[in-house]
PDB file of C-alpha atoms in Angstrom:
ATOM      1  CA  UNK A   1     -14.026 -45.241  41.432  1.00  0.00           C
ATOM      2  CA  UNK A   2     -15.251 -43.183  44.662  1.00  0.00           C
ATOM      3  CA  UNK A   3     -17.127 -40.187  43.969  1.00  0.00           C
ATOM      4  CA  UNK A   4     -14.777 -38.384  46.182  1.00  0.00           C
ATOM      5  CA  UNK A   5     -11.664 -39.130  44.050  1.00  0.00           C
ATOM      6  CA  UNK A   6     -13.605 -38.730  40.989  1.00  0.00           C
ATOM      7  CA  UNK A   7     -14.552 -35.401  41.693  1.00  0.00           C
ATOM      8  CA  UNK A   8     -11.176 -34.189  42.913  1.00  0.00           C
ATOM      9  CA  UNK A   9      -9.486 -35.129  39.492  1.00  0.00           C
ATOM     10  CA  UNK A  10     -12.106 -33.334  37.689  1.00  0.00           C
ATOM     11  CA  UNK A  11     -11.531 -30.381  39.523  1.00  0.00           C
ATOM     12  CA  UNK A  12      -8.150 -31.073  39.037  1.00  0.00           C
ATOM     13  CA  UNK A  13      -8.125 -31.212  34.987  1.00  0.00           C
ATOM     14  CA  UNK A  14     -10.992 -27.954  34.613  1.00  0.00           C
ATOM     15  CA  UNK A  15      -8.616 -25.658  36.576  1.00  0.00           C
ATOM     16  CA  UNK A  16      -5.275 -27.010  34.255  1.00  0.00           C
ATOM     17  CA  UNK A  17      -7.384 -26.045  31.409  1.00  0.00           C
ATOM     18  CA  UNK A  18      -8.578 -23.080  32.386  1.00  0.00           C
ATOM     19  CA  UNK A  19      -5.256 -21.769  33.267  1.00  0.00           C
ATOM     20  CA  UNK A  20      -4.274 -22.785  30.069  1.00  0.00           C
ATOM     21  CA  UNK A  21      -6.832 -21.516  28.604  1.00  0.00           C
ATOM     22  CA  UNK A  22      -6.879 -17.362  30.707  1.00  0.00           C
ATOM     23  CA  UNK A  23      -4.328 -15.147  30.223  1.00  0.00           C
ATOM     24  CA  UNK A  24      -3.538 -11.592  32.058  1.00  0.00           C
ATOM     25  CA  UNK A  25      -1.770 -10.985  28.656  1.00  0.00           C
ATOM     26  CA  UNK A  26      -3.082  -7.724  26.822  1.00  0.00           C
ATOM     27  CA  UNK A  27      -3.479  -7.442  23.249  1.00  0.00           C
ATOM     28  CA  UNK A  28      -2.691  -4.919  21.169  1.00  0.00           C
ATOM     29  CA  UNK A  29      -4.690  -3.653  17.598  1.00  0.00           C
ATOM     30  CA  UNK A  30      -3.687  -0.710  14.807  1.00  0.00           C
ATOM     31  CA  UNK A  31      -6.141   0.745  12.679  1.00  0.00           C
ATOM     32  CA  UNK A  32      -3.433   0.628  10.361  1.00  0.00           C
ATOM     33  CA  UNK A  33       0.231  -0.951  10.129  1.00  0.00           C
ATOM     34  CA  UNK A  34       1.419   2.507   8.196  1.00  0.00           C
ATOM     35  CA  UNK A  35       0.132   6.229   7.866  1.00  0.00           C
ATOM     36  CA  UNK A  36       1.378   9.516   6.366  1.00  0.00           C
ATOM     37  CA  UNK A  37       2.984  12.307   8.181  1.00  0.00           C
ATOM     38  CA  UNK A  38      -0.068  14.466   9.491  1.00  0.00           C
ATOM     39  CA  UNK A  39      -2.701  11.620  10.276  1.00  0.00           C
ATOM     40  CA  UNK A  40      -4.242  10.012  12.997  1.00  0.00           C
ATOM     41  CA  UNK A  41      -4.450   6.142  14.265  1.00  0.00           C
ATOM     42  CA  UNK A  42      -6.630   4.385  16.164  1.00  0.00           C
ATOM     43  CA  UNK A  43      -4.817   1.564  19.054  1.00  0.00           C
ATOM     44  CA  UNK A  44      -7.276  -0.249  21.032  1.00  0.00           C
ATOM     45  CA  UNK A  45      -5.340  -2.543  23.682  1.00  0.00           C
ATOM     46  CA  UNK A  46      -7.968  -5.392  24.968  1.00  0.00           C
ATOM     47  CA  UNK A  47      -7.608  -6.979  28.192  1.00  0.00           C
ATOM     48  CA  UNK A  48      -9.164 -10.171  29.654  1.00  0.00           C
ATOM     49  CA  UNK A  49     -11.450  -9.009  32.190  1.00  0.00           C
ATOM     50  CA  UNK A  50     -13.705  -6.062  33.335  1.00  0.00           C
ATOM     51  CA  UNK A  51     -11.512  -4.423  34.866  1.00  0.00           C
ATOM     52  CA  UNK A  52     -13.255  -1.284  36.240  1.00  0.00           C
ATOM     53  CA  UNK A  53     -11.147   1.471  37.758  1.00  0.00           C
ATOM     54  CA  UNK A  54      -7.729   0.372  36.352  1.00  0.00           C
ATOM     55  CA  UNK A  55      -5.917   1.766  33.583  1.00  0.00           C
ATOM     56  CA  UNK A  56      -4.467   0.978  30.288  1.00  0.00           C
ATOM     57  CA  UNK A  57      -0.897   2.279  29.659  1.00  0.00           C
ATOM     58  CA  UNK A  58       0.293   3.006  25.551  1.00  0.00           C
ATOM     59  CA  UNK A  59       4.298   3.005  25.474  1.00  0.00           C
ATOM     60  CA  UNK A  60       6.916   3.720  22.567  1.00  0.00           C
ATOM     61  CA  UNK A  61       9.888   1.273  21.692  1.00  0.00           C
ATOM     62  CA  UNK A  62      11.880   0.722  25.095  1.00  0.00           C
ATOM     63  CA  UNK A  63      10.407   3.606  27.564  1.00  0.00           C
ATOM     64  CA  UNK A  64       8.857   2.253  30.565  1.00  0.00           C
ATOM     65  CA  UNK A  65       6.866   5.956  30.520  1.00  0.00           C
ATOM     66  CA  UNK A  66       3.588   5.877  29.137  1.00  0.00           C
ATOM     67  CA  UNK A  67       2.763   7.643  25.883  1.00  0.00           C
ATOM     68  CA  UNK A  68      -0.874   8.027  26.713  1.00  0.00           C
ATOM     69  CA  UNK A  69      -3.128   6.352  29.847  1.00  0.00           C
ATOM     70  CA  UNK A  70      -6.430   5.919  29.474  1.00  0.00           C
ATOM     71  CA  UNK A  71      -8.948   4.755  32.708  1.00  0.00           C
ATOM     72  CA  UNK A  72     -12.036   2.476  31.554  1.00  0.00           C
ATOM     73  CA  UNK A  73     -14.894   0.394  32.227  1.00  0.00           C
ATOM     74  CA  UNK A  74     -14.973  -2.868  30.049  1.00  0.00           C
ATOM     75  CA  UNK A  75     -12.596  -4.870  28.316  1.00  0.00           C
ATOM     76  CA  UNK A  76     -11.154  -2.412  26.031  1.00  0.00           C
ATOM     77  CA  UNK A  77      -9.477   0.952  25.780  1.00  0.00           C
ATOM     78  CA  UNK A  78      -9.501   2.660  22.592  1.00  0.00           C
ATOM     79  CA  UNK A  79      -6.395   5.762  21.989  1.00  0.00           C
ATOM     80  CA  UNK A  80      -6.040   8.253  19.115  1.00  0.00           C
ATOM     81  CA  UNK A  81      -2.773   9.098  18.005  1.00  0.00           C
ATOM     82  CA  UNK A  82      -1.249  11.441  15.593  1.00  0.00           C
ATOM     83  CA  UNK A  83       1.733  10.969  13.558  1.00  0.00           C
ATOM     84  CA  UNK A  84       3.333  13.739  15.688  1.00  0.00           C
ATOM     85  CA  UNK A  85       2.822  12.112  18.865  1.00  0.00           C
ATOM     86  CA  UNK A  86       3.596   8.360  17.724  1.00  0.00           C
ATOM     87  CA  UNK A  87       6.797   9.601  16.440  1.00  0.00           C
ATOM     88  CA  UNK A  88       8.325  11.305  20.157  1.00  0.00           C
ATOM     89  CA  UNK A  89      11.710  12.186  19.512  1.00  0.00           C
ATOM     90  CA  UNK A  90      11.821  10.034  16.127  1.00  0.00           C
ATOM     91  CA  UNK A  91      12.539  11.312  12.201  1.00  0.00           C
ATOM     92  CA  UNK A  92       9.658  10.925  10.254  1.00  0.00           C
ATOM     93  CA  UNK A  93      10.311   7.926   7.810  1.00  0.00           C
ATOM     94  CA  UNK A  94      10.521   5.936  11.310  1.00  0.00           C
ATOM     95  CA  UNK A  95       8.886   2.723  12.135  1.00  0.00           C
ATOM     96  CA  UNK A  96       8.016   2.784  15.854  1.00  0.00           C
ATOM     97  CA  UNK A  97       6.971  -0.190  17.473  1.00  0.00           C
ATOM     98  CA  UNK A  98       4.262   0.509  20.618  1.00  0.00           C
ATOM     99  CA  UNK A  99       2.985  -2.149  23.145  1.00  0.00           C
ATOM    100  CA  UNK A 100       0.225  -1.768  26.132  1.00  0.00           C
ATOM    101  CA  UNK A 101      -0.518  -3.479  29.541  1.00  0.00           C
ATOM    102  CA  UNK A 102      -3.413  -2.884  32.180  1.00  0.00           C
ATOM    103  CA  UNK A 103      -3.293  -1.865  35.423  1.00  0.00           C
ATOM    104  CA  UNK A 104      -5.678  -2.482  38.688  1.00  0.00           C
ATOM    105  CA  UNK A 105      -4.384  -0.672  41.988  1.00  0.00           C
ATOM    106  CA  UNK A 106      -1.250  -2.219  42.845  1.00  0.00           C
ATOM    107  CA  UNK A 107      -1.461  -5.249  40.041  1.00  0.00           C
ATOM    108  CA  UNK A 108       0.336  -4.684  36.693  1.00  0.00           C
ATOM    109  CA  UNK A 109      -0.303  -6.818  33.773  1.00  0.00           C
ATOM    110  CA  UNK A 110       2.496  -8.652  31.627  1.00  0.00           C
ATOM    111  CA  UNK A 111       2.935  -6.777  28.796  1.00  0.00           C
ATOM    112  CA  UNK A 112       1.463  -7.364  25.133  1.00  0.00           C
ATOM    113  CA  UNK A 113       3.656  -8.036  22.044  1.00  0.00           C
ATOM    114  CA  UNK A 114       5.137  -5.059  20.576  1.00  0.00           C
ATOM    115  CA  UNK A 115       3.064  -4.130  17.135  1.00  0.00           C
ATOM    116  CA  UNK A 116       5.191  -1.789  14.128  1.00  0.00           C
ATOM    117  CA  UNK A 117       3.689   1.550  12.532  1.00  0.00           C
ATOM    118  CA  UNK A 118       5.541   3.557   9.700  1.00  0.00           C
ATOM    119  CA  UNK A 119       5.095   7.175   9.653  1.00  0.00           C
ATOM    120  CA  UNK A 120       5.890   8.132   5.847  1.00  0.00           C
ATOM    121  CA  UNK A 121       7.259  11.113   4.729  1.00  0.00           C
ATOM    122  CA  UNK A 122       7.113  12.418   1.443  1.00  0.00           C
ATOM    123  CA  UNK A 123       8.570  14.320  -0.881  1.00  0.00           C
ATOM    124  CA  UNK A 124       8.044  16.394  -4.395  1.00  0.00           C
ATOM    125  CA  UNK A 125       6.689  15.215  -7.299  1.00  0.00           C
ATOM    126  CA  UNK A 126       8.708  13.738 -10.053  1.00  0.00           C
ATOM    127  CA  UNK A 127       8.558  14.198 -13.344  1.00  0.00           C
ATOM    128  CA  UNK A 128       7.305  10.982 -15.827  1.00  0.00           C
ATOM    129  CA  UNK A 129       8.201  10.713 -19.774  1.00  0.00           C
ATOM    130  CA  UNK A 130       7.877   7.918 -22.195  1.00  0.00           C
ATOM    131  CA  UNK A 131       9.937   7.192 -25.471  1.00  0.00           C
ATOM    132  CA  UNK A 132       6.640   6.985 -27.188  1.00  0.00           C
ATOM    133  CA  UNK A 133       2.608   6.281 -26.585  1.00  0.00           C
ATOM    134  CA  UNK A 134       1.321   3.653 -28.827  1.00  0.00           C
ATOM    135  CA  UNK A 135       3.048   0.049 -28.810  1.00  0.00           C
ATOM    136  CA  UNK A 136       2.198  -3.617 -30.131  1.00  0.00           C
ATOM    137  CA  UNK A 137       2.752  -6.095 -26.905  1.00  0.00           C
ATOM    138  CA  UNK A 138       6.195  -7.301 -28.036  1.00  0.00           C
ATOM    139  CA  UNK A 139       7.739  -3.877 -28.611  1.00  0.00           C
ATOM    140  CA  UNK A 140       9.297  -1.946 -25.814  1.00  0.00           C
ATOM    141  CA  UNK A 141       8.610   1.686 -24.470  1.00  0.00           C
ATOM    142  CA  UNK A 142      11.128   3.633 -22.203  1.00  0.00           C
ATOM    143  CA  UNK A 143       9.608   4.956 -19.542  1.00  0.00           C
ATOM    144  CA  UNK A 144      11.770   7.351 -17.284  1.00  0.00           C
ATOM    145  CA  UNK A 145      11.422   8.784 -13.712  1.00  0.00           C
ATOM    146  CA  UNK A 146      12.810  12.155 -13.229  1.00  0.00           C
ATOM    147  CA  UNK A 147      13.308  13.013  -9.454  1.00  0.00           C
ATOM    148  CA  UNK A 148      14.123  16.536  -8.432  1.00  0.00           C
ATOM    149  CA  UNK A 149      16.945  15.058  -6.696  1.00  0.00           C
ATOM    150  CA  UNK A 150      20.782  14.279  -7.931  1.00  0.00           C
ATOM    151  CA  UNK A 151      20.126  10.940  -6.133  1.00  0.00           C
ATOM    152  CA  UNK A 152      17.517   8.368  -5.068  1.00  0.00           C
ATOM    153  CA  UNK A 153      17.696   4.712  -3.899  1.00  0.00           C
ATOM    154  CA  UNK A 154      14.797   3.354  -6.434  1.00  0.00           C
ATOM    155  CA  UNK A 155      12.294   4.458  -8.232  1.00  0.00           C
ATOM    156  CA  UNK A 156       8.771   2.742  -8.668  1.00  0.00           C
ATOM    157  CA  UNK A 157       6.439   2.674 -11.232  1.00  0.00           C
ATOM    158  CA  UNK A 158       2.272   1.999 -11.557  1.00  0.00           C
ATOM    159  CA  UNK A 159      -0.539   1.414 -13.118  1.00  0.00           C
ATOM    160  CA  UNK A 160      -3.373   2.474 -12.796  1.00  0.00           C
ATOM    161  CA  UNK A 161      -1.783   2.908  -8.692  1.00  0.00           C
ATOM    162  CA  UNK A 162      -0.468  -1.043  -8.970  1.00  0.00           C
ATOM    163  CA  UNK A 163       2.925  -1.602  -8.478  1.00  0.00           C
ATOM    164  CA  UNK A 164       4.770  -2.774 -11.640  1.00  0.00           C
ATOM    165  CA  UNK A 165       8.428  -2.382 -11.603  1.00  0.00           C
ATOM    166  CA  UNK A 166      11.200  -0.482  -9.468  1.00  0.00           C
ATOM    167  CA  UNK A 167      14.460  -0.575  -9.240  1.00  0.00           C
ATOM    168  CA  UNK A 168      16.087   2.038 -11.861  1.00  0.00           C
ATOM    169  CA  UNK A 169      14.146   5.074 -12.573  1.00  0.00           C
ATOM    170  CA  UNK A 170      15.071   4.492 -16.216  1.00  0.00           C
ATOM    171  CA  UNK A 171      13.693   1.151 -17.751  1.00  0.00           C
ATOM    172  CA  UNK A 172      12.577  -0.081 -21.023  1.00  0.00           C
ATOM    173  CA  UNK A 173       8.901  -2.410 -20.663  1.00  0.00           C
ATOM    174  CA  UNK A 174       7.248  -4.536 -23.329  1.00  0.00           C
ATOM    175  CA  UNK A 175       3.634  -3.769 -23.821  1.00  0.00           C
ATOM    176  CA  UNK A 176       2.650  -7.649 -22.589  1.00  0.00           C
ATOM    177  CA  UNK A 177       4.387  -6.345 -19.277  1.00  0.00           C
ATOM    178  CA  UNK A 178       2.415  -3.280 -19.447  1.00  0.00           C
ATOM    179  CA  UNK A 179      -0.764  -5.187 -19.695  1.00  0.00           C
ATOM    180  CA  UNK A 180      -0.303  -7.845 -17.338  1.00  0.00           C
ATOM    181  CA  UNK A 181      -3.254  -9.236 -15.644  1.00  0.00           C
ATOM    182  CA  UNK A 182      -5.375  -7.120 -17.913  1.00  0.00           C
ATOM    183  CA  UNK A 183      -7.711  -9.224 -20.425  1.00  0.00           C
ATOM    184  CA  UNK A 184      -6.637  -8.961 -23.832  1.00  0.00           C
ATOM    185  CA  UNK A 185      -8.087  -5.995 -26.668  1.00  0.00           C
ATOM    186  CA  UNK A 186      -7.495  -4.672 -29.251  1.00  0.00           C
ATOM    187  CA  UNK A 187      -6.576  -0.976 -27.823  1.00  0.00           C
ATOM    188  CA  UNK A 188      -5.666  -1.158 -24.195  1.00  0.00           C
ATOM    189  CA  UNK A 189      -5.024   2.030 -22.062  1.00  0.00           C
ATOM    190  CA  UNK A 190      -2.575   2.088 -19.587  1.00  0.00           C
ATOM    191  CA  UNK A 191      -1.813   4.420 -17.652  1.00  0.00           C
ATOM    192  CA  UNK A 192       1.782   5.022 -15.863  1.00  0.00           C
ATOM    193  CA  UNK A 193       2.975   6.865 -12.853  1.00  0.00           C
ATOM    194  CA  UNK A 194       5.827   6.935 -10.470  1.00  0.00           C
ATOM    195  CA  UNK A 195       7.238   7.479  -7.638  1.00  0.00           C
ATOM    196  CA  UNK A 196      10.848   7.577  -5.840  1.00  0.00           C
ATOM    197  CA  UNK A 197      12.687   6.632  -2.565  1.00  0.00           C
ATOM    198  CA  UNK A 198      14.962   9.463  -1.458  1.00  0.00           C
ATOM    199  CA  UNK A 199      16.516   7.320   1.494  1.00  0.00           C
ATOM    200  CA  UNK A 200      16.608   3.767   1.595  1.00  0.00           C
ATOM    201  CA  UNK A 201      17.046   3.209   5.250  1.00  0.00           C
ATOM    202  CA  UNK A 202      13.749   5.921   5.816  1.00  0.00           C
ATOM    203  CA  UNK A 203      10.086   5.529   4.801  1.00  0.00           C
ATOM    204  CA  UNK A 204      10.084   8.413   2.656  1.00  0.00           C
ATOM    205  CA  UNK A 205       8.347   8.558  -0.855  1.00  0.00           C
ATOM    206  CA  UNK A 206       7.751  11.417  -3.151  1.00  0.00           C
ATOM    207  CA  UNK A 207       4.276  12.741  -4.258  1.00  0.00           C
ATOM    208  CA  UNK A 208       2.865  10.917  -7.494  1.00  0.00           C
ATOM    209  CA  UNK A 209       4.048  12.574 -10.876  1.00  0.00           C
ATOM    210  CA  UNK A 210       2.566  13.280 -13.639  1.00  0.00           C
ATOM    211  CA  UNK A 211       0.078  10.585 -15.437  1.00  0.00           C
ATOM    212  CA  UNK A 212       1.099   9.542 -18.923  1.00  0.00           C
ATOM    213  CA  UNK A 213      -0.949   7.334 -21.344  1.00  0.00           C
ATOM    214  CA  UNK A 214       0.167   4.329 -23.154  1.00  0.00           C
ATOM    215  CA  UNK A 215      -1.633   2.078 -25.676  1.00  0.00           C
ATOM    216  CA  UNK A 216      -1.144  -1.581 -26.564  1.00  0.00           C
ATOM    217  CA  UNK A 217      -2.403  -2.214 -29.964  1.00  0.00           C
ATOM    218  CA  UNK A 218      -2.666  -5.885 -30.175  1.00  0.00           C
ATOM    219  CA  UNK A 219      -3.093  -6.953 -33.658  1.00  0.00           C
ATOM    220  CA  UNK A 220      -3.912 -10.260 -32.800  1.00  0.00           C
ATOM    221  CA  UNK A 221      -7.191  -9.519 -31.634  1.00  0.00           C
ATOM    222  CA  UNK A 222      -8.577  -8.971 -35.234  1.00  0.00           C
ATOM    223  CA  UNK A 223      -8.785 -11.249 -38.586  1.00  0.00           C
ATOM    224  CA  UNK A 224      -9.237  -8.270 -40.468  1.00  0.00           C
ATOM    225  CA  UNK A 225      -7.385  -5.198 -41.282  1.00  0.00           C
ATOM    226  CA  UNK A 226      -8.701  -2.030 -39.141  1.00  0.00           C
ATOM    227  CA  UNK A 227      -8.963   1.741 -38.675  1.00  0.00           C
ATOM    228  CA  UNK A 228      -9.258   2.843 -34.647  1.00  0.00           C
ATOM    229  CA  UNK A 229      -9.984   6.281 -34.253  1.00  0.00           C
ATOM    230  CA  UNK A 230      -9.165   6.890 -30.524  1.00  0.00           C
ATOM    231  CA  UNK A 231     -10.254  10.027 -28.659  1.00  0.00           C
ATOM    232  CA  UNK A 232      -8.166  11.814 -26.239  1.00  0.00           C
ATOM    233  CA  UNK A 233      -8.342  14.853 -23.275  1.00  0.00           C
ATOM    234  CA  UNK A 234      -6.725  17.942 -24.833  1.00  0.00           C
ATOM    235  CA  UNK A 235      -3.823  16.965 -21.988  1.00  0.00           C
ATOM    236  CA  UNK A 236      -2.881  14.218 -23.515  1.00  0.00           C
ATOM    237  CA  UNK A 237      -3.009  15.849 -26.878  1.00  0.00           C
ATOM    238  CA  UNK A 238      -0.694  17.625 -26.139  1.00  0.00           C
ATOM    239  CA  UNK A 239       1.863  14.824 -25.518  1.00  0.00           C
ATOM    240  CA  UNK A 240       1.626  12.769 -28.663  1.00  0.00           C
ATOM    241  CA  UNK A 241       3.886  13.691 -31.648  1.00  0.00           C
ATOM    242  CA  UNK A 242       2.016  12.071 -34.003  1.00  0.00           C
ATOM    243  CA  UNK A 243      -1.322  11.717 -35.059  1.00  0.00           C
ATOM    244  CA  UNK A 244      -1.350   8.220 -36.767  1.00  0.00           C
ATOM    245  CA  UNK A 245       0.236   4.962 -35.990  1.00  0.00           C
ATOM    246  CA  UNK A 246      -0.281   1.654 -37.891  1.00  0.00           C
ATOM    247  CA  UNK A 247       0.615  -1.687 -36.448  1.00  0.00           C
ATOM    248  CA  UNK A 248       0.774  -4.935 -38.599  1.00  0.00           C
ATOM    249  CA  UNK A 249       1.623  -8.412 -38.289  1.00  0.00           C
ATOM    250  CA  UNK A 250       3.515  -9.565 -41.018  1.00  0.00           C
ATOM    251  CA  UNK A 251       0.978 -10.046 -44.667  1.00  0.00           C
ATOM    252  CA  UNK A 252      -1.832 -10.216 -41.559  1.00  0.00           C
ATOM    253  CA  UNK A 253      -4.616  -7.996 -40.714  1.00  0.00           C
ATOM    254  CA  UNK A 254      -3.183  -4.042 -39.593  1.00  0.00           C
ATOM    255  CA  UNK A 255      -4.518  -1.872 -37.726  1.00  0.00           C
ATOM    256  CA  UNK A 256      -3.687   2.188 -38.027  1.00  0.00           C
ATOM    257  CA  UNK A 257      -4.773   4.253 -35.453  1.00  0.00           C
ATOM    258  CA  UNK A 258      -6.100   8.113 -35.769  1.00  0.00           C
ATOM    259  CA  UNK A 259      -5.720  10.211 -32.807  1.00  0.00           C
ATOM    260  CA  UNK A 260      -8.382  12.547 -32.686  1.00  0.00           C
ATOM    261  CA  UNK A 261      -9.455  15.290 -29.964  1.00  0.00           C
ATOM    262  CA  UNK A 262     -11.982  14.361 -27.280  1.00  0.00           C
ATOM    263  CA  UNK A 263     -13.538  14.822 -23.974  1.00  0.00           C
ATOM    264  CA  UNK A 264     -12.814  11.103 -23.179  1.00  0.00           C
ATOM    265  CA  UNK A 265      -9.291  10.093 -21.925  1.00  0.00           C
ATOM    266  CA  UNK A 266      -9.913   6.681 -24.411  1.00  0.00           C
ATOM    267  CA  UNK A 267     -12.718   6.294 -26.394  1.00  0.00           C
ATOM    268  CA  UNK A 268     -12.066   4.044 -29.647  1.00  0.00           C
ATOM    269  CA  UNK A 269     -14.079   3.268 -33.226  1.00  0.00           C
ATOM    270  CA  UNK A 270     -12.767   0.854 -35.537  1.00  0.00           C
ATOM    271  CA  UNK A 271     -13.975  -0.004 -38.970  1.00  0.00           C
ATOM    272  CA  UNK A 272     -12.937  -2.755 -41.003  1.00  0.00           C
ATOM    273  CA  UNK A 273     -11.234  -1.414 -44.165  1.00  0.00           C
ATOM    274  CA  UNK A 274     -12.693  -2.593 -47.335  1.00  0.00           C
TER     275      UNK A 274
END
């Protein structure tokens, strides 16, 4: 093959995949995909060249007027944004979605793909009750969400701050759903809170309520019959009606548990009983 030719197609097939390859397309990065009413966000859009002189451009949903403009040196351009700012016009409990593109004296980029950030709101705390405190894993507890609100779409429930249930702010949960993904003893603490949804078609949630302790007594963690003494904060103390609870499985081993006062929120003994 001549040289000539040769050359000519190689040319040919590095500038296809090059152009293939470069694009004037920006791209855009949160710090974070959702943020509270009150903070601040970090977007960086990135561009694919030093472009010295020319200027990035931040814009909200559909405007074609920049939110912020920023002038820099090197391939990035980093903007700070508060809550108050990244919502405009918007409620809070709004998702906006933002986008960016570069400019270089008359030359405008294309612009990047549009990114989504929730600004929640938040409302007051509700108030959390169970039916009772100590439970074997096949018995069932009522737990019950009290909003300070005649209505709310859903309520949602934790532990430990993990997401176990929502739906209806009243519910009744065994103590193997309580303990989920936990590894198996003989007294487990777990400990519930929850929240509520005021509006369903806004990102609002309320403040966390109350904390409220619940133990799964699993009985089938011992061959022998057992007395727990289990110490408790003078705040939970106060919650428990009782000061005694025994937990059997059939003629099997029991286990009866003494609540005592502590400075530790659960700190059990067991013995084996003669």
């Amino acid at each position: 093959m001549d040289l000539v030719v040769l050359f000519t197609l190689c040319l040919c097939w590095w500038t296809t995949a090059a152009r293939s390859t470069w694009s004037n397309k920006p791209s855009i990065i949160v710090s974070s995909h959702e943020i509270v009413d009150g903070e601040t966000l970090t977007v960086s859009c990135t561009v694919p060249i030093d472009y010295t002189g020319g200027d990035c451009r931040l814009f909200r949903e559909h405007s074609t007027i920049p939110i912020k403009l920023k002038t820099t040196s090197n391939y990035i351009c980093h903007f700070h944004l508060s809550s108050q700012v990244l919502l405009g016009k918007q409620r809070v409990g709004s998702r906006i979605s933002i986008w960016c593109d570069y400019t270089i004296q008359e030359y405008t980029s294309v612009p990047s793909d549009r990114t989504g950030i929730v600004v929640w709101g938040s409302s007051p705390s509700p108030g959390l009750s169970v039916s009772h405190h100590f439970i074997s894993p096949d018995d069932s507890v009522e737990i019950t969400c009290s909003p300070p609100l005649r209505f709310v779409s859903s309520c949602h429930f934790y532990r430990d701050e993990v997401a176990i249930a929502r739906g209806s702010c009243r519910r009744n949960m065994t103590g193997r759903e309580l303990s989920v993904w936990e590894k198996p003893s003989l007294l487990l603490p777990v400990n519930l809170t929850c929240r509520y949804r005021p509006d369903q078609h806004r990102y609002i949630r309320s403040e966390p309520s109350n904390h409220s302790l619940v133990v799964v007594v699993d009985v089938s963690r011992t061959t022998s019959s057992v007395d727990c003494s289990v110490s408790v904060t003078d705040e939970h103390l106060e919650t428990f009606s009782n000061s005694s609870w025994t937990f059997g499985g059939g003629d099997g081993p029991k286990v009866t548990v003494q609540l005592t006062n502590g400075s530790l929120v659960l700190n059990q003994t067991c013995n084996d009983r003669p």
